[in-house]
Coordinates of C-alpha atoms and ligand atoms in Angstrom, one line a residue:
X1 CA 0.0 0.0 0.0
X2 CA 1.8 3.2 -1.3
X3 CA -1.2 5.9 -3.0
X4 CA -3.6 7.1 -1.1
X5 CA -7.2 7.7 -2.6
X6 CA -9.7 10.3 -1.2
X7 CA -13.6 10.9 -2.1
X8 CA -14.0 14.2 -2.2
X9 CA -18.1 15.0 -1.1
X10 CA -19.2 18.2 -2.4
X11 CA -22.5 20.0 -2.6
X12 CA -22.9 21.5 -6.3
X13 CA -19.7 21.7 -6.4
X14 CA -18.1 22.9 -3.8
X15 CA -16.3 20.6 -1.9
X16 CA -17.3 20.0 1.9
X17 CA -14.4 20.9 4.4
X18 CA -13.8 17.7 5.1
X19 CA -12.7 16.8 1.8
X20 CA -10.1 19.6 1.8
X21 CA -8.7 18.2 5.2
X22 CA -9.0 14.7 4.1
X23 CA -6.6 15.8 0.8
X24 CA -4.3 17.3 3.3
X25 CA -3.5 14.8 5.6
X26 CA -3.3 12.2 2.2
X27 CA -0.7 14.0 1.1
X28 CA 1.3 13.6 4.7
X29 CA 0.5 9.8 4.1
X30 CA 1.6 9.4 0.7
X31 CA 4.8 11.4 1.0
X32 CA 5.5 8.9 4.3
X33 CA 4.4 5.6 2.1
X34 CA 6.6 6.7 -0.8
X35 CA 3.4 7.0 -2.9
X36 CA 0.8 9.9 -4.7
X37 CA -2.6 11.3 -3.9
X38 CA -5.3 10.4 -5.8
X39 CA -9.1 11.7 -5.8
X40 CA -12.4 10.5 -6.8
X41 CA -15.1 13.3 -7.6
X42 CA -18.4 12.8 -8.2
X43 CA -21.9 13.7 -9.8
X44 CA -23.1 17.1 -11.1
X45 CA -20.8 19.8 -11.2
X46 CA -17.5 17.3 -10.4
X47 CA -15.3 19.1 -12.8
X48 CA -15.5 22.5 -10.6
X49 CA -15.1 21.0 -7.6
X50 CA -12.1 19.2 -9.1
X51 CA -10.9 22.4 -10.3
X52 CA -11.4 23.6 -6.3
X53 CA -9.3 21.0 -5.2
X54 CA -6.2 21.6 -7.3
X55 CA -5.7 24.1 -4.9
X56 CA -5.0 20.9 -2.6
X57 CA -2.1 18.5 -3.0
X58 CA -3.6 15.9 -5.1
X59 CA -1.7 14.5 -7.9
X60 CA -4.5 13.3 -9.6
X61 CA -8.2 13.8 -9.7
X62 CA -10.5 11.3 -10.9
X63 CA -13.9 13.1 -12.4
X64 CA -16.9 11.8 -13.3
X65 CA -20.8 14.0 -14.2
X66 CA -22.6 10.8 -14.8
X67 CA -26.2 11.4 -14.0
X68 CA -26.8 8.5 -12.6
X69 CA -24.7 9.5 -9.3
X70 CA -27.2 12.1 -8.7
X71 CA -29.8 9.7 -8.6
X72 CA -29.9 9.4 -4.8
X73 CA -28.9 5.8 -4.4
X74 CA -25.7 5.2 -3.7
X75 CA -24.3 1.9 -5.5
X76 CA -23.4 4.3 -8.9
X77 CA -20.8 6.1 -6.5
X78 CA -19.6 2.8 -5.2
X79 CA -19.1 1.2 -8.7
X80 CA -16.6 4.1 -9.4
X81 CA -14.9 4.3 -6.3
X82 CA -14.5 0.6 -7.1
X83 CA -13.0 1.1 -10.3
X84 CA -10.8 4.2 -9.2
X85 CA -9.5 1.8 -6.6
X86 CA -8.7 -1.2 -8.7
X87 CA -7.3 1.6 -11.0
X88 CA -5.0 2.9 -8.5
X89 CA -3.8 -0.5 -7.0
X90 CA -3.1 -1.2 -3.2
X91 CA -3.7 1.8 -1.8
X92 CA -5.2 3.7 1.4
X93 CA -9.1 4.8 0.5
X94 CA -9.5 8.0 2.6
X95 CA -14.0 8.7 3.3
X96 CA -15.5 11.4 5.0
X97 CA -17.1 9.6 7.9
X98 CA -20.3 11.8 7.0
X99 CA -23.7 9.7 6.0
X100 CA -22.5 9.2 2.7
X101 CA -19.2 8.3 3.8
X102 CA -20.1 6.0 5.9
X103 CA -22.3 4.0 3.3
X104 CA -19.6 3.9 0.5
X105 CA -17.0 3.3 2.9
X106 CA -18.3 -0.1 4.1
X107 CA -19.5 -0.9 0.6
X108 CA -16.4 -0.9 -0.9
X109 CA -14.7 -2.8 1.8
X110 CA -17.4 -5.6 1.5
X111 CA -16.5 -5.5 -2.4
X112 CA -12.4 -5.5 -2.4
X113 CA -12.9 -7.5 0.8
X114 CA -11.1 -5.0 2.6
X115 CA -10.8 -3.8 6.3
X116 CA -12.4 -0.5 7.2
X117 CA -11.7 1.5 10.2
X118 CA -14.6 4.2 11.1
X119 CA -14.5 7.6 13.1
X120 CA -10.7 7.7 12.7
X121 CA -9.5 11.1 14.3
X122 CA -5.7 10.4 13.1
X123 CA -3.3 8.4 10.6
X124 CA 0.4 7.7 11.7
X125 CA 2.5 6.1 8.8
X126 CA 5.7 4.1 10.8
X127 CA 7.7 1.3 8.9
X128 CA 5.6 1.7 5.7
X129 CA 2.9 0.3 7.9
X130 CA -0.4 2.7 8.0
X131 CA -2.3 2.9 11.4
X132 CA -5.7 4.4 12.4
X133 CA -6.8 5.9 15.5
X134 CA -10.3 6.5 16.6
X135 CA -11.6 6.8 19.6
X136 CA -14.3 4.7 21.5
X137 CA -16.6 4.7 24.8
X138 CA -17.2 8.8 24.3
X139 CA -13.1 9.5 24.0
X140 CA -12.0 7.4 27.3
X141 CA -10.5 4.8 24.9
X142 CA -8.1 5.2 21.6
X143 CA -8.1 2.3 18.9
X144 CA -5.3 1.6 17.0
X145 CA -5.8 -0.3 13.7
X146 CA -3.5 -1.6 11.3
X147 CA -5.0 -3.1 7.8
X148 CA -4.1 -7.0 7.0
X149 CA -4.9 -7.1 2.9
X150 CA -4.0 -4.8 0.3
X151 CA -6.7 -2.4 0.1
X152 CA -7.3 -0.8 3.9
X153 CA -10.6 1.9 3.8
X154 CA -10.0 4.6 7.0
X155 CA -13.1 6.6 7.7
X156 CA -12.1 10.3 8.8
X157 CA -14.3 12.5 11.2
X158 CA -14.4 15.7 9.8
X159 CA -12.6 18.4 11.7
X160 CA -9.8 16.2 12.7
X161 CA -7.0 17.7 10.6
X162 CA -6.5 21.0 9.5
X163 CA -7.4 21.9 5.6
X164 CA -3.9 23.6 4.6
X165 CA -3.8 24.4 0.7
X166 CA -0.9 23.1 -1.4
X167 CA -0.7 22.4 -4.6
X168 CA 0.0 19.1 -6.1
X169 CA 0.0 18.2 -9.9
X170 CA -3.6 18.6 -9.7
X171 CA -3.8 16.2 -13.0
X172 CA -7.7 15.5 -14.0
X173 CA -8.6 12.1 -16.1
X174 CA -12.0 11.7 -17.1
X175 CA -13.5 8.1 -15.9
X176 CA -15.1 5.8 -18.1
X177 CA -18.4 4.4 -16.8
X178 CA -17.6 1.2 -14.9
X179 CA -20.0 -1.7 -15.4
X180 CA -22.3 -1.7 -12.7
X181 CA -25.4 -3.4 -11.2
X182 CA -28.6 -1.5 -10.6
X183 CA -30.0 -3.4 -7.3
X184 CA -32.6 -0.4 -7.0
X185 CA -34.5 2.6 -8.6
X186 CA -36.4 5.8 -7.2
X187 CA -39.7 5.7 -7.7
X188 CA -40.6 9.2 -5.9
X189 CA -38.7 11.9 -3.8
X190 CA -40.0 14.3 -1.0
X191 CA -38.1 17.0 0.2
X192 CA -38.1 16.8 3.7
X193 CA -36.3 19.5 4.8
X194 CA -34.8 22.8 3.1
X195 CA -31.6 22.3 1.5
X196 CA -29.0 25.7 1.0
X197 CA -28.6 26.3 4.6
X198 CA -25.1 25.8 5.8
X199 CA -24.5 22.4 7.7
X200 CA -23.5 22.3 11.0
X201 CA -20.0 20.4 10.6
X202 CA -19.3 24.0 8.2
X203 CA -20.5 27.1 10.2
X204 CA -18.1 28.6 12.3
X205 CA -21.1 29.6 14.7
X206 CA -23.4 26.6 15.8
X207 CA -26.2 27.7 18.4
X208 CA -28.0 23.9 19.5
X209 CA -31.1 23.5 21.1
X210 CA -31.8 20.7 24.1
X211 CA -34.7 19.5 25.6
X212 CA -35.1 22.7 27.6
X213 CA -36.4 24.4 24.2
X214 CA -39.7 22.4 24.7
X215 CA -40.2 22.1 21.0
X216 CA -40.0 22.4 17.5
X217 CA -41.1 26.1 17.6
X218 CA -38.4 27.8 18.9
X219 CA -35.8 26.0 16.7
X220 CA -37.3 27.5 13.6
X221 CA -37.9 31.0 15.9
X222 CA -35.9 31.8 18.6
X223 CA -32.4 29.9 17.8
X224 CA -33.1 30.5 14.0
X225 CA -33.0 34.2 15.0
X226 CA -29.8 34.5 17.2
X227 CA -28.1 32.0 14.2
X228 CA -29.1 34.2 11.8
X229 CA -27.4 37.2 13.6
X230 CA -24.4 35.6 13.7
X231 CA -24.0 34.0 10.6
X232 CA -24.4 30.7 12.1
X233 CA -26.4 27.5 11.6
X234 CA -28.9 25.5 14.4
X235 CA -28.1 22.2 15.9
X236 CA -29.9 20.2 18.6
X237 CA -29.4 17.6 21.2
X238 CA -30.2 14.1 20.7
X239 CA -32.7 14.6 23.3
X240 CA -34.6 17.4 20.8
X241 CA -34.2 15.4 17.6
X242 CA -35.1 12.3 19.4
X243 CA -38.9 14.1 20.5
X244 CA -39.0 15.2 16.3
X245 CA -38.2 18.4 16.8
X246 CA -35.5 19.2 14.8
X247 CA -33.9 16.8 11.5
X248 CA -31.2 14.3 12.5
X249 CA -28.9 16.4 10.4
X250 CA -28.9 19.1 13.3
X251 CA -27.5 16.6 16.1
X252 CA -24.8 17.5 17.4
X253 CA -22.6 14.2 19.1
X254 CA -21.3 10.4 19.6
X255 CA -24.4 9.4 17.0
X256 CA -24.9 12.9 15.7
X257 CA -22.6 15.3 14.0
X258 CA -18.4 15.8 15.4
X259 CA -18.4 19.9 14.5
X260 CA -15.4 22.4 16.0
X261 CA -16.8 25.9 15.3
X262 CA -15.2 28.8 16.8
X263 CA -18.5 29.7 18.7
X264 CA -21.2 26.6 20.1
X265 CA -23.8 28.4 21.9
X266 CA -25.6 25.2 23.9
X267 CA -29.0 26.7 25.0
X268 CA -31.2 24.4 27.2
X269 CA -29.0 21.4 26.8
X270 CA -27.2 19.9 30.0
X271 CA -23.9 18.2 28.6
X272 CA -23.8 14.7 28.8
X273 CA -20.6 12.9 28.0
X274 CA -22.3 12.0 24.3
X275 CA -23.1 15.3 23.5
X276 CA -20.0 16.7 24.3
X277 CA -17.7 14.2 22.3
X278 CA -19.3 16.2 19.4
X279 CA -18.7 19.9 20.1
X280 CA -15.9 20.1 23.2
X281 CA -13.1 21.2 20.5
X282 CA -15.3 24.2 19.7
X283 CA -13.1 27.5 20.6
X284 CA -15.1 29.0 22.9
X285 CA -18.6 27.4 24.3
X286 CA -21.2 29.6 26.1
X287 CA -23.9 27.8 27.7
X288 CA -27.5 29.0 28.3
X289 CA -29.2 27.2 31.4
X290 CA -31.7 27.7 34.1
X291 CA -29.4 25.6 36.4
X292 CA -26.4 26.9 37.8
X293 CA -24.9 23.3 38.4
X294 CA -25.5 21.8 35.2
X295 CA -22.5 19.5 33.6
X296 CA -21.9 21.9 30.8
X297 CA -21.0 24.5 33.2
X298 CA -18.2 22.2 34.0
X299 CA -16.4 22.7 30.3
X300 CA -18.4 26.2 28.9
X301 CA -16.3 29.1 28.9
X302 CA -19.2 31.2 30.1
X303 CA -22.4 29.6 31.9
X304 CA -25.3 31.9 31.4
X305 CA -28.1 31.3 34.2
X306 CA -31.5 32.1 33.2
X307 CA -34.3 31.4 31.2
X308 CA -33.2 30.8 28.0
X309 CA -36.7 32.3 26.5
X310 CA -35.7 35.2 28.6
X311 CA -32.3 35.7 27.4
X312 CA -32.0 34.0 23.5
X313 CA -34.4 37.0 22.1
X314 CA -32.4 40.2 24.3
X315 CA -29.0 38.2 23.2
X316 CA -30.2 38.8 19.4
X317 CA -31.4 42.0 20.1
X318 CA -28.0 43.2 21.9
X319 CA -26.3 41.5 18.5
X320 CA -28.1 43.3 16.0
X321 CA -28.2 46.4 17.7
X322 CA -24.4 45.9 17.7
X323 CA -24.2 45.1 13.7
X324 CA -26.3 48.1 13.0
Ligands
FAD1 C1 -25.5 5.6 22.8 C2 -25.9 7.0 23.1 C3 -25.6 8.0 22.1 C4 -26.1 9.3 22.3 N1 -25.7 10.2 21.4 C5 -26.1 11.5 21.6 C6 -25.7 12.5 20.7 O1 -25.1 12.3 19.6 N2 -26.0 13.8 21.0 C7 -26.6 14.2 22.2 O2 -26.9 15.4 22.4 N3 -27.0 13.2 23.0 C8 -26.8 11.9 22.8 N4 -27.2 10.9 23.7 C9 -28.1 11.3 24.7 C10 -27.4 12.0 25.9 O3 -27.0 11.0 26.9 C11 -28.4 12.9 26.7 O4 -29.6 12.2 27.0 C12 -28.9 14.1 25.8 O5 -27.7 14.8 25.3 C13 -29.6 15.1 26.7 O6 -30.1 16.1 25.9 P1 -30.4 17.5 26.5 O7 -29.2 18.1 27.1 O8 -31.1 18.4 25.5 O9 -31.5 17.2 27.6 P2 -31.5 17.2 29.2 O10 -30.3 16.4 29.7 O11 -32.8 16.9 29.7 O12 -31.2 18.8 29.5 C14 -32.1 19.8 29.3 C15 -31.5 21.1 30.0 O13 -32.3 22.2 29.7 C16 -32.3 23.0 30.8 N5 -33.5 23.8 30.7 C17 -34.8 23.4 30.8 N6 -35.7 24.5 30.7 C18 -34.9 25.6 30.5 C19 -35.2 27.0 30.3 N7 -36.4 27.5 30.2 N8 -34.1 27.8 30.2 C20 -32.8 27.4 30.3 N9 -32.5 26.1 30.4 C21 -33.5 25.2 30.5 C22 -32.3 22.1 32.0 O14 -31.8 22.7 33.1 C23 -31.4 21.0 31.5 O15 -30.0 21.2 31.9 C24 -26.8 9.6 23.5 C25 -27.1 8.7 24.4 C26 -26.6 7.4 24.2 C27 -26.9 6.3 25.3

């Protein structure tokens, strides 16, 4: 195992953070493994987000607009990132560990029967011999994981390296479509909730509502306001998403989203250990809570007591007034 192959996700595209860290820390790989950086972009509008990435050391970016990638199943994506695999040789295959990650990620190591570590947090390259860490148990345990065959498939939560531009050859080939299987077909689409926003794992301000919001309302009001006067996006505890009212997409933590914004705002939410696995590396974390003693107090930088219906409208006031 000597290249190192990344997916690179992207949302019309523009490629997600994630992918731009993910290229970075292949490039540290490769360089240790004696090998190149390789890439695999996707779907509608692949060929600017490959252009986006040559700003990245990759020495090669593997493009493809077929249609049928946008077609919301997700074997099409895994037939290429097949082929781009068997293409490349033995090689380290570097996911987002995102949703669709995750699924391709374990599909293609059931199809080049291949190990696949998830959640990984680092890579460390010693002997020519590629390990993954990841931690377990909310963070009290690190795994290390070394791949036995020649194909090993590493999982990378996003945030865990830092995104530093650098360019490499940049080279794009155009892919030819790979014989696949269709196991499936969409027979209808709902749109269930508004797409354009910007995610969670991207905004550099997240405010999250807990169970202390009471429901859906002030997620759309309230917290929609103050993140709107910040330039940030809403997330939510599992305990808010759980009751339905907020999307999954919104959860913040251990089965929600890992995010590191430079501002998490926690209103209503108390801080158990698998909530904060997902936001403690934000750079500064004010908490809003009617209880003095609550857990999050423990690792906010600031604990504001109060009623959070109270204090969330007066905060956005106190901000706008400021930005006019
Ligand atoms: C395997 C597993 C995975 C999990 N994954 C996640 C995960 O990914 N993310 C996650 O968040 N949780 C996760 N959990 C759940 C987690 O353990 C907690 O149950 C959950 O985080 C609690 O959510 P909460 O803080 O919103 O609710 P609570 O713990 O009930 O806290 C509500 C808070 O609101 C405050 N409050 C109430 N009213 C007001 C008011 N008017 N003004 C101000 N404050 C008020 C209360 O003082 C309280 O501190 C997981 C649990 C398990 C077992």
């Amino acid at each position: 195992m000597r290249d190192v192959l990344v997916f690179v996700e992207h949302v019309a595209g523009v490629p997600r953070r994630v992918s731009f860290e993910i290229a970075t820390k292949a490039k540290e790989i490769a360089t240790a493994l004696g090998g190149s950086v390789h890439a695999l972009v996707l779907g509608k509008n692949a060929g600017t987000a490959a252009e986006a990435l040559k700003a990245y050391p990759v020495d090669t970016i593997h493009v493809s607009e077929d249609p049928d990638i946008d077609g919301f199943l997700i074997d099409p994506s895994v037939d290429y990132l097949e082929a781009a695999a068997k293409a490349v040789g033995p090689a380290l295959v570097l996911v987002p560990f995102t949703m669709i990650g995750r699924d391709l990620g374990s599909r293609l190591a059931a199809r080049l029967d291949a190990g696949q570590t998830a959640d990984v947090t680092d890579v460390v390259v010693a002997d020519g011999k590629v390990t993954c860490l990841s931690p377990k148990l909310g963070g009290t345990v690190v795994t290390a994981c070394a791949f036995k065959g020649d194909y090993g498939i590493a999982a990378i939560r996003p945030n865990s390296f830092k995104a530093a531009p650098a360019a490499g050859s940049g080279t794009i080939v155009q892919l030819e479509k790979p014989a696949g299987k269709t196991y499936a077909i969409v027979v209808e689409e709902e749109v269930v909730e508004a797409a354009g926003e910007v995610g969670v794992e991207e905004a550099s301000t997240v405010i999250s509502g807990g169970r202390g919001v009471g429901g859906p309302e002030p997620f759309k009001t309230i917290l929609k306001d103050l993140a709107d006067s910040l330039g940030g996006s809403v997330g939510a505890s599992r305990a808010a998403v759980d009751a339905g009212w907020i999307g999954h997409g919104h959860q913040v933590g251990q089965t929600g989203k890992t995010i590191s914004p430079n501002l998490y705002i926690a209103v209503g939410i108390s801080g158990a250990i698998q909530h904060k696995v997902g936001m403690r590396t934000a750079a500064t974390i004010v908490a809003i809570n009617k209880d003095g003693t609550v857990p999050i107090g423990e690792f906010a930088d600031l604990l504001v007591v109060g009623d959070l219906f109270a204090i969330v409208p007066e905060l956005t006031k106190a901000i706008r007034a400021v930005h006019a």
